[in-house]
Short mmCIF file of C-alpha atoms in Angstrom, two decimals:
data_model
loop_
_atom_site.label_atom_id
_atom_site.label_comp_id
_atom_site.label_asym_id
_atom_site.label_seq_id
_atom_site.Cartn_x
_atom_site.Cartn_y
_atom_site.Cartn_z
CA MET A 1 7.49 -18.13 11.13
CA LEU A 2 4.50 -19.01 9.01
CA GLN A 3 4.19 -17.25 5.67
CA SER A 4 0.75 -15.81 6.47
CA LEU A 5 2.11 -14.26 9.67
CA GLU A 6 4.85 -12.66 7.59
CA PHE A 7 2.15 -11.35 5.27
CA ARG A 8 0.29 -9.74 8.17
CA SER A 9 3.50 -8.05 9.31
CA ARG A 10 3.96 -6.53 5.88
CA ILE A 11 0.33 -5.38 5.81
CA SER A 12 0.70 -3.70 9.22
CA ALA A 13 4.00 -2.03 8.41
CA HIS A 14 3.45 -0.97 4.82
CA GLY A 15 -0.25 -1.16 4.02
CA TYR A 16 -1.13 -3.44 1.10
CA ALA A 17 2.29 -4.97 0.49
CA LEU A 18 2.33 -7.75 -2.08
CA PRO A 19 5.11 -10.22 -1.26
CA PRO A 20 7.70 -10.93 -3.95
CA ARG A 21 6.90 -13.97 -6.04
CA THR A 22 9.05 -16.64 -4.38
CA THR A 23 9.11 -20.33 -3.66
CA VAL A 24 10.28 -22.17 -0.58
CA ALA A 25 13.21 -24.52 -1.10
CA ASN A 26 14.92 -26.38 1.75
CA GLY A 27 13.27 -24.06 4.22
CA ASN A 28 14.64 -20.91 2.54
CA ARG A 29 12.74 -18.40 0.43
CA GLU A 30 14.23 -18.29 -3.05
CA SER A 31 13.21 -16.73 -6.33
CA GLY A 32 10.84 -18.97 -8.26
CA GLY A 33 11.77 -20.10 -11.74
CA GLU A 34 10.06 -21.88 -14.58
CA HIS A 35 10.49 -25.33 -13.07
CA ASP A 36 9.88 -24.65 -9.37
CA ARG A 37 6.67 -22.69 -9.73
CA LEU A 38 4.15 -23.02 -6.92
CA PRO A 39 0.72 -24.48 -7.75
CA GLY A 40 -1.61 -21.81 -9.08
CA GLN A 41 1.10 -19.57 -10.51
CA ALA A 42 0.51 -18.82 -14.16
CA GLY A 43 3.01 -20.59 -16.39
CA SER A 44 3.43 -17.53 -18.60
CA GLN A 45 5.07 -15.57 -15.80
CA ASP A 46 8.81 -15.07 -15.85
CA ARG A 47 10.68 -14.83 -12.59
CA GLY A 48 10.09 -11.52 -10.81
CA ASP A 49 7.20 -10.39 -13.01
CA PRO A 50 4.26 -8.79 -11.21
CA MET A 51 0.99 -10.64 -10.91
CA LYS A 52 -1.27 -9.91 -13.88
CA VAL A 53 -4.85 -9.44 -12.71
CA LEU A 54 -8.14 -8.86 -14.51
CA VAL A 55 -10.87 -7.32 -12.35
CA THR A 56 -14.31 -7.23 -13.95
CA GLY A 57 -16.62 -4.42 -12.90
CA GLY A 58 -13.61 -2.52 -11.63
CA THR A 59 -14.75 1.05 -12.17
CA SER A 60 -16.51 1.46 -8.81
CA GLY A 61 -17.44 -0.21 -5.52
CA LEU A 62 -15.80 -3.48 -4.54
CA GLY A 63 -14.12 -3.86 -7.92
CA LEU A 64 -12.39 -0.50 -7.72
CA ALA A 65 -11.33 -1.14 -4.11
CA MET A 66 -9.73 -4.45 -5.11
CA ALA A 67 -8.13 -3.05 -8.26
CA SER A 68 -6.70 -0.15 -6.23
CA ALA A 69 -5.26 -2.44 -3.54
CA LEU A 70 -3.70 -4.75 -6.12
CA ALA A 71 -2.25 -1.89 -8.19
CA ALA A 72 -0.79 -0.32 -5.05
CA THR A 73 1.20 -3.52 -4.44
CA GLY A 74 2.76 -3.46 -7.90
CA ALA A 75 0.41 -5.87 -9.63
CA SER A 76 -0.39 -5.26 -13.29
CA VAL A 77 -4.13 -4.65 -13.22
CA ALA A 78 -6.71 -4.48 -16.00
CA LEU A 79 -10.17 -3.36 -14.94
CA THR A 80 -13.29 -3.57 -17.03
CA GLY A 81 -16.58 -1.73 -17.37
CA ARG A 82 -19.40 -1.57 -19.87
CA SER A 83 -18.11 1.86 -20.88
CA GLY A 84 -14.59 1.64 -22.23
CA GLU A 85 -14.13 5.39 -21.78
CA ARG A 86 -15.02 5.19 -18.08
CA ALA A 87 -12.83 2.13 -17.58
CA GLU A 88 -9.86 3.91 -19.11
CA SER A 89 -10.53 7.04 -17.04
CA VAL A 90 -10.68 5.11 -13.77
CA ALA A 91 -7.61 3.04 -14.65
CA ALA A 92 -5.65 6.22 -15.32
CA GLY A 93 -5.88 6.99 -11.62
CA LEU A 94 -4.22 3.71 -10.60
CA PRO A 95 -0.50 2.98 -10.99
CA GLY A 96 0.19 0.94 -14.09
CA ALA A 97 -3.45 -0.04 -14.59
CA THR A 98 -5.32 -0.38 -17.87
CA GLY A 99 -9.04 -0.01 -18.57
CA VAL A 100 -10.94 -2.16 -21.05
CA GLU A 101 -14.54 -2.21 -22.25
CA MET A 102 -16.38 -5.43 -21.43
CA ASP A 103 -20.05 -6.31 -21.26
CA VAL A 104 -20.00 -9.56 -19.29
CA ARG A 105 -23.45 -10.47 -20.67
CA ASP A 106 -22.15 -10.64 -24.23
CA GLU A 107 -19.86 -13.47 -25.40
CA SER A 108 -18.24 -11.49 -28.19
CA SER A 109 -17.56 -8.54 -25.89
CA VAL A 110 -15.99 -10.86 -23.31
CA ALA A 111 -13.81 -12.54 -25.95
CA ARG A 112 -12.60 -9.20 -27.35
CA ALA A 113 -11.82 -7.83 -23.91
CA VAL A 114 -9.93 -10.93 -22.78
CA ASP A 115 -7.90 -10.91 -25.99
CA ARG A 116 -7.05 -7.25 -25.43
CA VAL A 117 -6.08 -7.73 -21.78
CA TRP A 118 -4.05 -10.85 -22.52
CA SER A 119 -2.13 -8.93 -25.17
CA ARG A 120 -1.58 -5.80 -23.06
CA LEU A 121 -0.52 -7.60 -19.87
CA GLY A 122 1.22 -10.52 -21.52
CA GLY A 123 -1.18 -13.00 -19.94
CA ILE A 124 -3.62 -13.18 -17.05
CA ASP A 125 -2.55 -14.82 -13.78
CA MET A 126 -5.66 -13.99 -11.78
CA LEU A 127 -9.29 -13.34 -12.70
CA VAL A 128 -11.44 -11.48 -10.18
CA ASN A 129 -15.03 -12.13 -11.24
CA ASN A 130 -16.79 -9.14 -9.71
CA ALA A 131 -19.03 -7.41 -12.28
CA GLY A 132 -22.62 -7.29 -11.09
CA ILE A 133 -25.75 -5.23 -10.65
CA GLY A 134 -27.92 -5.09 -7.57
CA MET A 135 -31.48 -4.69 -6.38
CA ARG A 136 -31.53 -0.96 -7.11
CA THR A 137 -31.97 -1.81 -10.80
CA VAL A 138 -35.12 -3.75 -9.93
CA ASN A 139 -36.53 -1.82 -6.97
CA PRO A 140 -34.83 1.47 -6.01
CA ARG A 141 -36.46 1.28 -2.55
CA PHE A 142 -35.64 -2.35 -1.87
CA MET A 143 -34.17 -1.61 1.57
CA THR A 144 -37.25 0.16 2.90
CA GLN A 145 -40.06 -1.09 0.64
CA PRO A 146 -39.22 -4.64 -0.49
CA GLN A 147 -41.42 -6.17 -3.15
CA GLY A 148 -42.52 -9.78 -3.65
CA PHE A 149 -40.99 -11.90 -6.37
CA TRP A 150 -44.28 -11.84 -8.29
CA GLU A 151 -43.90 -8.08 -8.69
CA VAL A 152 -40.46 -8.31 -10.35
CA PRO A 153 -40.56 -7.58 -14.10
CA SER A 154 -39.21 -10.48 -16.14
CA ASP A 155 -36.76 -8.28 -18.05
CA ALA A 156 -35.32 -6.94 -14.80
CA PHE A 157 -34.95 -10.52 -13.51
CA ARG A 158 -33.12 -11.59 -16.66
CA ALA A 159 -30.82 -8.55 -16.59
CA VAL A 160 -29.58 -9.38 -13.09
CA ILE A 161 -29.15 -13.10 -13.80
CA ASP A 162 -27.39 -12.37 -17.11
CA THR A 163 -24.91 -10.06 -15.38
CA ASN A 164 -24.33 -11.70 -12.01
CA LEU A 165 -24.47 -15.37 -12.97
CA THR A 166 -24.07 -15.77 -16.72
CA GLY A 167 -21.41 -13.04 -16.69
CA TYR A 168 -19.24 -14.98 -14.23
CA PHE A 169 -19.60 -18.07 -16.39
CA LEU A 170 -18.75 -16.34 -19.68
CA VAL A 171 -15.62 -14.61 -18.38
CA ALA A 172 -14.32 -17.70 -16.57
CA ARG A 173 -15.06 -19.89 -19.59
CA GLU A 174 -13.05 -17.55 -21.83
CA ILE A 175 -10.03 -17.31 -19.53
CA THR A 176 -9.76 -20.81 -18.02
CA PRO A 177 -8.51 -22.61 -21.17
CA ARG A 178 -5.75 -20.00 -21.49
CA MET A 179 -4.75 -20.50 -17.85
CA LEU A 180 -4.69 -24.27 -18.30
CA ALA A 181 -2.53 -23.93 -21.41
CA SER A 182 -0.19 -21.59 -19.50
CA GLY A 183 0.24 -24.02 -16.61
CA GLY A 184 -1.98 -22.46 -13.98
CA GLY A 185 -3.82 -19.43 -12.68
CA ARG A 186 -6.21 -18.16 -10.03
CA ILE A 187 -9.89 -17.33 -10.14
CA VAL A 188 -11.62 -15.38 -7.37
CA ASN A 189 -15.40 -15.16 -7.55
CA ILE A 190 -16.97 -12.38 -5.48
CA SER A 191 -20.01 -13.44 -3.48
CA MET A 192 -22.15 -12.27 -0.55
CA ASN A 193 -23.64 -13.46 2.72
CA HIS A 194 -25.90 -16.50 2.59
CA SER A 195 -28.56 -14.59 4.54
CA THR A 196 -28.84 -12.06 1.71
CA MET A 197 -29.36 -14.86 -0.80
CA ARG A 198 -32.50 -15.87 1.10
CA ARG A 199 -33.80 -12.46 2.21
CA ALA A 200 -37.40 -11.47 1.46
CA GLY A 201 -37.61 -8.95 -1.34
CA PHE A 202 -34.24 -9.89 -2.84
CA VAL A 203 -35.36 -11.57 -6.06
CA PRO A 204 -33.47 -11.68 -8.37
CA TYR A 205 -30.25 -10.51 -6.67
CA GLY A 206 -30.21 -13.21 -4.01
CA PRO A 207 -30.76 -16.10 -6.44
CA SER A 208 -28.18 -14.67 -8.86
CA ARG A 209 -25.48 -14.73 -6.19
CA ALA A 210 -26.59 -18.10 -4.83
CA GLY A 211 -26.19 -19.46 -8.35
CA SER A 212 -22.76 -17.92 -8.84
CA GLU A 213 -21.58 -19.35 -5.53
CA ALA A 214 -22.79 -22.84 -6.46
CA MET A 215 -21.09 -22.45 -9.84
CA SER A 216 -17.86 -21.42 -8.11
CA ARG A 217 -17.86 -24.62 -6.06
CA ILE A 218 -18.38 -26.67 -9.22
CA MET A 219 -15.61 -24.76 -10.99
CA ALA A 220 -13.31 -25.61 -8.09
CA ALA A 221 -14.26 -29.29 -8.34
CA ASP A 222 -13.73 -29.33 -12.11
CA LEU A 223 -10.33 -27.64 -11.81
CA ARG A 224 -8.98 -29.49 -8.79
CA GLY A 225 -5.42 -30.65 -9.44
CA THR A 226 -4.99 -28.64 -12.65
CA GLY A 227 -2.97 -25.74 -11.25
CA VAL A 228 -5.90 -23.35 -11.65
CA THR A 229 -7.36 -22.47 -8.26
CA VAL A 230 -10.84 -21.14 -7.53
CA ASN A 231 -11.91 -19.33 -4.37
CA LEU A 232 -14.84 -17.27 -3.11
CA LEU A 233 -14.46 -13.85 -1.48
CA LEU A 234 -17.24 -11.77 0.06
CA PRO A 235 -17.31 -8.57 2.13
CA GLY A 236 -19.17 -10.04 5.11
CA GLY A 237 -21.96 -7.49 5.33
CA ALA A 238 -23.70 -4.62 3.56
CA THR A 239 -21.06 -2.43 1.94
CA VAL A 240 -21.19 1.22 0.91
CA THR A 241 -21.32 0.90 -2.88
CA GLY A 242 -23.60 2.08 -5.65
CA MET A 243 -25.81 -0.96 -5.02
CA LEU A 244 -27.22 0.66 -1.88
CA PRO A 245 -29.93 3.34 -2.11
CA GLN A 246 -28.30 6.75 -1.70
CA ASP A 247 -30.55 7.77 1.19
CA VAL A 248 -29.57 4.62 3.11
CA ALA A 249 -25.89 4.55 2.20
CA SER A 250 -25.45 8.15 3.38
CA GLU A 251 -26.62 7.28 6.87
CA ASP A 252 -24.46 5.76 9.58
CA HIS A 253 -25.77 2.21 9.63
CA GLY A 254 -22.45 0.54 10.31
CA PHE A 255 -21.98 -0.51 6.69
CA LEU A 256 -18.60 -1.86 5.63
CA SER A 257 -16.21 0.15 3.49
CA PRO A 258 -15.29 -1.38 0.11
CA ALA A 259 -11.67 -1.18 1.30
CA VAL A 260 -12.36 -4.25 3.44
CA MET A 261 -11.72 -6.29 0.28
CA GLY A 262 -8.15 -5.02 -0.05
CA PRO A 263 -6.16 -7.25 2.34
CA PRO A 264 -7.76 -10.56 1.31
CA ILE A 265 -7.50 -9.95 -2.43
CA VAL A 266 -3.85 -8.91 -2.05
CA TRP A 267 -3.22 -12.08 -0.06
CA LEU A 268 -4.97 -14.22 -2.67
CA ALA A 269 -2.62 -12.73 -5.27
CA SER A 270 0.46 -13.50 -3.18
CA ASP A 271 2.71 -16.55 -2.99
CA ASP A 272 1.28 -17.23 0.46
CA ALA A 273 -1.99 -18.17 -1.27
CA ALA A 274 -0.45 -20.40 -3.95
CA GLY A 275 -2.39 -23.65 -3.99
CA VAL A 276 -5.22 -22.30 -1.79
CA HIS A 277 -8.31 -23.78 -3.41
CA ASP A 278 -12.09 -23.93 -2.90
CA GLU A 279 -12.11 -21.61 0.11
CA ARG A 280 -14.86 -19.17 1.08
CA ILE A 281 -13.20 -16.11 2.62
CA VAL A 282 -15.18 -13.41 4.43
CA ALA A 283 -13.24 -10.14 4.12
CA ALA A 284 -14.52 -8.68 7.40
CA GLU A 285 -13.23 -11.81 9.17
CA PHE A 286 -10.06 -12.22 7.14
CA GLU A 287 -7.59 -11.74 9.99
CA GLN A 288 -9.32 -14.39 12.10
CA TRP A 289 -9.57 -16.71 9.09
CA LEU A 290 -5.85 -16.32 8.51
CA ARG A 291 -5.07 -17.05 12.16
CA ASP A 292 -7.26 -20.13 12.07
CA ARG A 293 -5.53 -21.25 8.90
CA ASP A 294 -2.16 -20.78 10.56
CA SER A 295 -3.20 -23.01 13.43
CA ARG A 296 -4.12 -25.78 11.01
CA GLN A 297 -0.79 -25.66 9.16
CA PRO A 298 1.76 -28.27 10.32
CA ASN A 299 5.14 -26.96 11.33
CA GLU A 300 8.40 -28.33 9.93
CA THR A 301 8.27 -31.37 12.24
CA GLY A 302 4.80 -32.27 11.03
CA LYS A 303 3.15 -31.36 14.34
CA GLN A 304 0.55 -28.71 14.91
CA GLU A 305 2.07 -25.45 16.05
CA PRO A 306 0.88 -24.59 19.58
CA ASP A 307 -1.51 -21.72 20.16
CA ALA A 308 0.16 -18.44 20.96
CA HIS A 309 -0.44 -17.07 24.45
#
């Protein structure tokens, strides 16, 4: 049976169940060691250690949903927020998690936070670049009364770009050399629908996420073959987070729950995702994406596995 099908079975039976860190040798699943590590596994990990994950912007919304899902599987999670006190408070509610102050706009803050997390966790195997601010900071009524780009204050434009684009760059730039020196790692950059990037009234949020997605593709190209993988993950639609106006988010508009990010981020942290690189995964369509991926995987004879009926 394909590994991703096994993963789905565990999800169905036990919720967010992170598979044990294993490798496949001679068709059998065996514990991975220092010399038979799968691509993308961090070299600092000893056999059987939990995945060590840093989630930026993890105190609420998508970040908290992903941190919660990962912590529930036994991963060692560090989550960050601009307020260290809030980050620590939120982390206290998750099993084995730690909270760290980080302002992704500030190089020195990023460097201090990464040093602290690396020391506390004993390394970082996966970075989830998630910290961001939305259109509410620019126009609180952006859903019902969008404004033209020429009405956006320059300081509000810079604040969103500095957080959503420059922030991804600064955190990844700080962590990537450490991952390379350790033998590998995984980076997941959180994105959004392409339609939102182009929507009227969405300057500067749309351009900030378009830029971070383009940067993610370039990061993947730069890191191809190094053992550090880079992938994009997005919810697949408007999600009930603090980025939505309260009067809109409280109504039943069919918005997604932040929990939609749980299964794909757990999978991306699993051995099933070792070596998966430069993919764009839509959380709301994750099950179908996984099935499609299964159908493209050759079986042991090198032939395509037939469709199930």
